[in-house]
């Protein structure tokens, strides 16, 4: 991240609204899927209740479910896509859920590794986290005068970014659709690192 004269940035991390595959607890990675009607209504209900803080800019994954969520929650706010923030490539597990995979030895091996093994014919967590942080660097370079920014992405992207920025376990940062975190970054005195505070949205 580049140094900035301003000393604070607030990032509002929001997982996109629910899709049909999400409701069925299927691995939804590179497959394009629209928000379900129920997912749209849940987002709009939370929006009407002022659940989401205001933002000056919205950065999003370019996938359809994130673009639709951004239009619902921040209809008048400028939006920019970060290509590195597309969801993880789940490989052979794409579109499947526990019932589909429970007898697959590869799935059990992946579970036993706490999710650290690469998905068969897919992406590893390590590569995914690196890619997401490259997207974070891209976002910071694109910022101008904005001090409060919404980040509308995938559940995996949130876990990758926040575990990289804040430490702790990758799965500590799991959130449901439409939920997220508010992350405040304050430049410390040596002007080289960010002090980070985090709270659930």
mmCIF file of C-alpha atoms in Angstrom:
data_model
loop_
_atom_site.group_PDB
_atom_site.id
_atom_site.type_symbol
_atom_site.label_atom_id
_atom_site.label_comp_id
_atom_site.label_asym_id
_atom_site.label_seq_id
_atom_site.Cartn_x
_atom_site.Cartn_y
_atom_site.Cartn_z
ATOM 1 C CA UNK A 1 0.000 0.000 0.000
ATOM 2 C CA UNK A 2 1.298 3.455 -0.800
ATOM 3 C CA UNK A 3 1.758 6.124 1.854
ATOM 4 C CA UNK A 4 -0.981 8.734 2.027
ATOM 5 C CA UNK A 5 -1.116 12.111 3.717
ATOM 6 C CA UNK A 6 -4.538 11.276 5.160
ATOM 7 C CA UNK A 7 -4.308 9.125 8.268
ATOM 8 C CA UNK A 8 -7.560 7.162 8.277
ATOM 9 C CA UNK A 9 -9.609 5.052 5.879
ATOM 10 C CA UNK A 10 -12.802 3.159 6.721
ATOM 11 C CA UNK A 11 -13.568 0.054 4.675
ATOM 12 C CA UNK A 12 -17.060 -1.452 4.833
ATOM 13 C CA UNK A 13 -16.710 -5.111 3.813
ATOM 14 C CA UNK A 14 -20.017 -6.633 2.674
ATOM 15 C CA UNK A 15 -20.611 -10.129 1.359
ATOM 16 C CA UNK A 16 -22.947 -10.142 -1.632
ATOM 17 C CA UNK A 17 -26.604 -11.092 -1.239
ATOM 18 C CA UNK A 18 -27.856 -14.660 -1.311
ATOM 19 C CA UNK A 19 -28.135 -16.734 -4.492
ATOM 20 C CA UNK A 20 -29.912 -20.051 -5.045
ATOM 21 C CA UNK A 21 -26.597 -21.920 -4.745
ATOM 22 C CA UNK A 22 -25.789 -20.126 -1.489
ATOM 23 C CA UNK A 23 -29.095 -21.200 0.010
ATOM 24 C CA UNK A 24 -28.348 -24.804 -0.916
ATOM 25 C CA UNK A 25 -24.838 -24.417 0.583
ATOM 26 C CA UNK A 26 -23.151 -25.203 -2.710
ATOM 27 C CA UNK A 27 -19.626 -24.135 -3.603
ATOM 28 C CA UNK A 28 -20.190 -21.089 -5.794
ATOM 29 C CA UNK A 29 -16.931 -19.818 -7.202
ATOM 30 C CA UNK A 30 -16.463 -18.905 -10.847
ATOM 31 C CA UNK A 31 -20.051 -19.677 -11.855
ATOM 32 C CA UNK A 32 -22.047 -16.546 -12.623
ATOM 33 C CA UNK A 33 -25.346 -16.507 -10.744
ATOM 34 C CA UNK A 34 -27.857 -13.765 -10.053
ATOM 35 C CA UNK A 35 -29.167 -12.919 -6.616
ATOM 36 C CA UNK A 36 -32.292 -14.862 -5.728
ATOM 37 C CA UNK A 37 -35.549 -12.972 -5.182
ATOM 38 C CA UNK A 38 -35.288 -13.794 -1.480
ATOM 39 C CA UNK A 39 -31.696 -12.588 -1.431
ATOM 40 C CA UNK A 40 -32.646 -9.290 -3.054
ATOM 41 C CA UNK A 41 -35.491 -8.744 -0.591
ATOM 42 C CA UNK A 42 -33.262 -9.405 2.423
ATOM 43 C CA UNK A 43 -30.758 -6.844 1.182
ATOM 44 C CA UNK A 44 -33.446 -4.255 0.502
ATOM 45 C CA UNK A 45 -34.979 -4.782 3.923
ATOM 46 C CA UNK A 46 -31.614 -4.204 5.598
ATOM 47 C CA UNK A 47 -31.017 -1.197 3.330
ATOM 48 C CA UNK A 48 -34.347 0.351 4.334
ATOM 49 C CA UNK A 49 -33.360 -0.098 7.985
ATOM 50 C CA UNK A 50 -30.116 1.824 7.332
ATOM 51 C CA UNK A 51 -28.061 -1.243 8.188
ATOM 52 C CA UNK A 52 -25.251 -0.269 5.796
ATOM 53 C CA UNK A 53 -23.069 2.796 6.429
ATOM 54 C CA UNK A 54 -22.800 5.451 3.755
ATOM 55 C CA UNK A 55 -19.795 5.340 1.436
ATOM 56 C CA UNK A 56 -18.116 7.682 -1.019
ATOM 57 C CA UNK A 57 -16.962 4.919 -3.362
ATOM 58 C CA UNK A 58 -17.766 1.232 -3.865
ATOM 59 C CA UNK A 59 -15.153 -1.299 -4.947
ATOM 60 C CA UNK A 60 -16.510 -4.648 -6.092
ATOM 61 C CA UNK A 61 -15.729 -8.057 -7.488
ATOM 62 C CA UNK A 62 -16.714 -8.009 -11.178
ATOM 63 C CA UNK A 63 -19.014 -11.025 -10.724
ATOM 64 C CA UNK A 64 -22.751 -10.565 -11.272
ATOM 65 C CA UNK A 65 -23.877 -11.252 -7.704
ATOM 66 C CA UNK A 66 -21.562 -8.520 -6.385
ATOM 67 C CA UNK A 67 -22.522 -6.013 -9.060
ATOM 68 C CA UNK A 68 -26.217 -6.582 -8.323
ATOM 69 C CA UNK A 69 -25.644 -6.178 -4.586
ATOM 70 C CA UNK A 70 -23.744 -2.927 -5.132
ATOM 71 C CA UNK A 71 -26.553 -1.490 -7.253
ATOM 72 C CA UNK A 72 -29.120 -2.319 -4.561
ATOM 73 C CA UNK A 73 -27.174 -1.013 -1.564
ATOM 74 C CA UNK A 74 -25.341 1.947 -3.102
ATOM 75 C CA UNK A 75 -27.387 2.903 -6.177
ATOM 76 C CA UNK A 76 -25.977 6.420 -6.555
ATOM 77 C CA UNK A 77 -22.386 5.837 -5.435
ATOM 78 C CA UNK A 78 -19.570 5.460 -8.024
ATOM 79 C CA UNK A 79 -18.340 1.878 -8.434
ATOM 80 C CA UNK A 80 -15.051 0.375 -9.564
ATOM 81 C CA UNK A 81 -14.316 -3.289 -10.227
ATOM 82 C CA UNK A 82 -11.270 -5.092 -8.837
ATOM 83 C CA UNK A 83 -10.618 -8.154 -11.053
ATOM 84 C CA UNK A 84 -8.439 -9.873 -8.436
ATOM 85 C CA UNK A 85 -11.451 -10.125 -6.117
ATOM 86 C CA UNK A 86 -13.390 -12.777 -8.039
ATOM 87 C CA UNK A 87 -14.268 -15.717 -5.791
ATOM 88 C CA UNK A 88 -11.935 -18.683 -5.325
ATOM 89 C CA UNK A 89 -11.777 -21.319 -8.040
ATOM 90 C CA UNK A 90 -13.328 -24.398 -6.401
ATOM 91 C CA UNK A 91 -12.338 -26.674 -9.271
ATOM 92 C CA UNK A 92 -14.074 -30.049 -9.223
ATOM 93 C CA UNK A 93 -16.136 -29.041 -6.166
ATOM 94 C CA UNK A 94 -17.851 -26.177 -8.006
ATOM 95 C CA UNK A 95 -21.632 -26.323 -7.750
ATOM 96 C CA UNK A 96 -21.595 -29.166 -5.227
ATOM 97 C CA UNK A 97 -22.517 -29.298 -1.544
ATOM 98 C CA UNK A 98 -21.752 -31.613 1.348
ATOM 99 C CA UNK A 99 -24.287 -34.219 0.290
ATOM 100 C CA UNK A 100 -22.711 -34.378 -3.168
ATOM 101 C CA UNK A 101 -19.160 -34.598 -1.825
ATOM 102 C CA UNK A 102 -19.346 -36.560 1.437
ATOM 103 C CA UNK A 103 -18.238 -39.825 -0.206
ATOM 104 C CA UNK A 104 -15.454 -38.216 -2.242
ATOM 105 C CA UNK A 105 -12.034 -39.073 -0.741
ATOM 106 C CA UNK A 106 -10.571 -35.860 -2.127
ATOM 107 C CA UNK A 107 -13.149 -33.853 -0.222
ATOM 108 C CA UNK A 108 -12.337 -35.603 3.040
ATOM 109 C CA UNK A 109 -8.640 -34.908 2.478
ATOM 110 C CA UNK A 110 -9.435 -31.252 1.900
ATOM 111 C CA UNK A 111 -11.539 -31.115 5.092
ATOM 112 C CA UNK A 112 -8.768 -32.824 7.093
ATOM 113 C CA UNK A 113 -6.293 -30.172 5.888
ATOM 114 C CA UNK A 114 -8.529 -27.404 7.323
ATOM 115 C CA UNK A 115 -9.007 -26.184 3.789
ATOM 116 C CA UNK A 116 -5.322 -25.604 3.093
ATOM 117 C CA UNK A 117 -5.019 -28.160 0.264
ATOM 118 C CA UNK A 118 -5.739 -26.811 -3.218
ATOM 119 C CA UNK A 119 -9.175 -27.643 -4.581
ATOM 120 C CA UNK A 120 -8.866 -30.481 -7.125
ATOM 121 C CA UNK A 121 -8.253 -28.756 -10.470
ATOM 122 C CA UNK A 122 -8.864 -25.473 -8.646
ATOM 123 C CA UNK A 123 -7.073 -22.882 -6.544
ATOM 124 C CA UNK A 124 -5.131 -23.100 -3.292
ATOM 125 C CA UNK A 125 -5.907 -20.858 -0.350
ATOM 126 C CA UNK A 126 -2.367 -19.477 -0.458
ATOM 127 C CA UNK A 127 -2.684 -18.429 -4.105
ATOM 128 C CA UNK A 128 -6.165 -17.007 -3.490
ATOM 129 C CA UNK A 129 -5.012 -14.902 -0.531
ATOM 130 C CA UNK A 130 -2.091 -13.554 -2.533
ATOM 131 C CA UNK A 131 -4.411 -12.621 -5.388
ATOM 132 C CA UNK A 132 -6.887 -10.884 -3.069
ATOM 133 C CA UNK A 133 -4.121 -8.802 -1.492
ATOM 134 C CA UNK A 134 -2.953 -7.773 -4.953
ATOM 135 C CA UNK A 135 -6.491 -6.497 -5.426
ATOM 136 C CA UNK A 136 -6.211 -4.605 -2.133
ATOM 137 C CA UNK A 137 -3.089 -2.887 -3.419
ATOM 138 C CA UNK A 138 -4.931 -2.006 -6.636
ATOM 139 C CA UNK A 139 -7.802 -0.488 -4.647
ATOM 140 C CA UNK A 140 -5.455 1.628 -2.524
ATOM 141 C CA UNK A 141 -3.823 2.970 -5.660
ATOM 142 C CA UNK A 142 -7.231 3.933 -7.066
ATOM 143 C CA UNK A 143 -8.308 5.856 -3.971
ATOM 144 C CA UNK A 144 -8.212 9.625 -4.272
ATOM 145 C CA UNK A 145 -9.954 11.736 -1.643
ATOM 146 C CA UNK A 146 -12.373 9.030 -0.466
ATOM 147 C CA UNK A 147 -12.177 8.276 3.232
ATOM 148 C CA UNK A 148 -15.104 5.817 3.556
ATOM 149 C CA UNK A 149 -15.303 2.999 1.040
ATOM 150 C CA UNK A 150 -17.613 0.004 0.630
ATOM 151 C CA UNK A 151 -16.076 -3.278 -0.534
ATOM 152 C CA UNK A 152 -18.720 -5.662 -1.931
ATOM 153 C CA UNK A 153 -17.194 -9.041 -2.570
ATOM 154 C CA UNK A 154 -17.463 -12.769 -1.818
ATOM 155 C CA UNK A 155 -17.285 -14.506 1.528
ATOM 156 C CA UNK A 156 -13.960 -16.051 0.594
ATOM 157 C CA UNK A 157 -12.542 -12.703 -0.481
ATOM 158 C CA UNK A 158 -13.452 -11.174 2.880
ATOM 159 C CA UNK A 159 -11.795 -14.073 4.725
ATOM 160 C CA UNK A 160 -8.667 -13.781 2.585
ATOM 161 C CA UNK A 161 -8.332 -10.014 3.006
ATOM 162 C CA UNK A 162 -9.082 -9.763 6.711
ATOM 163 C CA UNK A 163 -6.987 -12.755 7.766
ATOM 164 C CA UNK A 164 -4.102 -11.191 5.820
ATOM 165 C CA UNK A 165 -4.642 -7.717 7.272
ATOM 166 C CA UNK A 166 -5.668 -8.576 10.833
ATOM 167 C CA UNK A 167 -4.192 -12.009 11.515
ATOM 168 C CA UNK A 168 -6.057 -14.879 13.111
ATOM 169 C CA UNK A 169 -7.547 -17.880 11.370
ATOM 170 C CA UNK A 170 -8.959 -17.642 7.854
ATOM 171 C CA UNK A 171 -12.337 -18.922 9.030
ATOM 172 C CA UNK A 172 -12.555 -16.347 11.850
ATOM 173 C CA UNK A 173 -13.928 -13.937 9.264
ATOM 174 C CA UNK A 174 -16.809 -15.994 7.883
ATOM 175 C CA UNK A 175 -20.008 -13.997 7.365
ATOM 176 C CA UNK A 176 -23.456 -14.715 5.983
ATOM 177 C CA UNK A 177 -24.763 -13.148 2.801
ATOM 178 C CA UNK A 178 -25.359 -9.436 3.221
ATOM 179 C CA UNK A 179 -23.216 -9.262 6.376
ATOM 180 C CA UNK A 180 -19.668 -8.090 6.894
ATOM 181 C CA UNK A 181 -17.240 -5.956 8.850
ATOM 182 C CA UNK A 182 -16.296 -2.319 9.284
ATOM 183 C CA UNK A 183 -12.527 -1.970 9.190
ATOM 184 C CA UNK A 184 -10.776 1.261 10.227
ATOM 185 C CA UNK A 185 -7.203 1.749 9.041
ATOM 186 C CA UNK A 186 -5.193 4.418 10.838
ATOM 187 C CA UNK A 187 -1.679 5.349 9.757
ATOM 188 C CA UNK A 188 0.620 5.004 12.755
ATOM 189 C CA UNK A 189 3.343 7.456 13.745
ATOM 190 C CA UNK A 190 6.103 5.949 11.649
ATOM 191 C CA UNK A 191 3.899 6.463 8.549
ATOM 192 C CA UNK A 192 4.748 3.011 7.204
ATOM 193 C CA UNK A 193 2.133 0.712 8.717
ATOM 194 C CA UNK A 194 -1.600 0.753 9.319
ATOM 195 C CA UNK A 195 -3.161 0.206 12.737
ATOM 196 C CA UNK A 196 -6.388 -1.712 12.161
ATOM 197 C CA UNK A 197 -9.585 -1.925 14.209
ATOM 198 C CA UNK A 198 -12.434 -4.215 13.211
ATOM 199 C CA UNK A 199 -16.076 -4.666 14.150
ATOM 200 C CA UNK A 200 -18.893 -6.730 12.713
ATOM 201 C CA UNK A 201 -21.394 -4.884 10.580
#
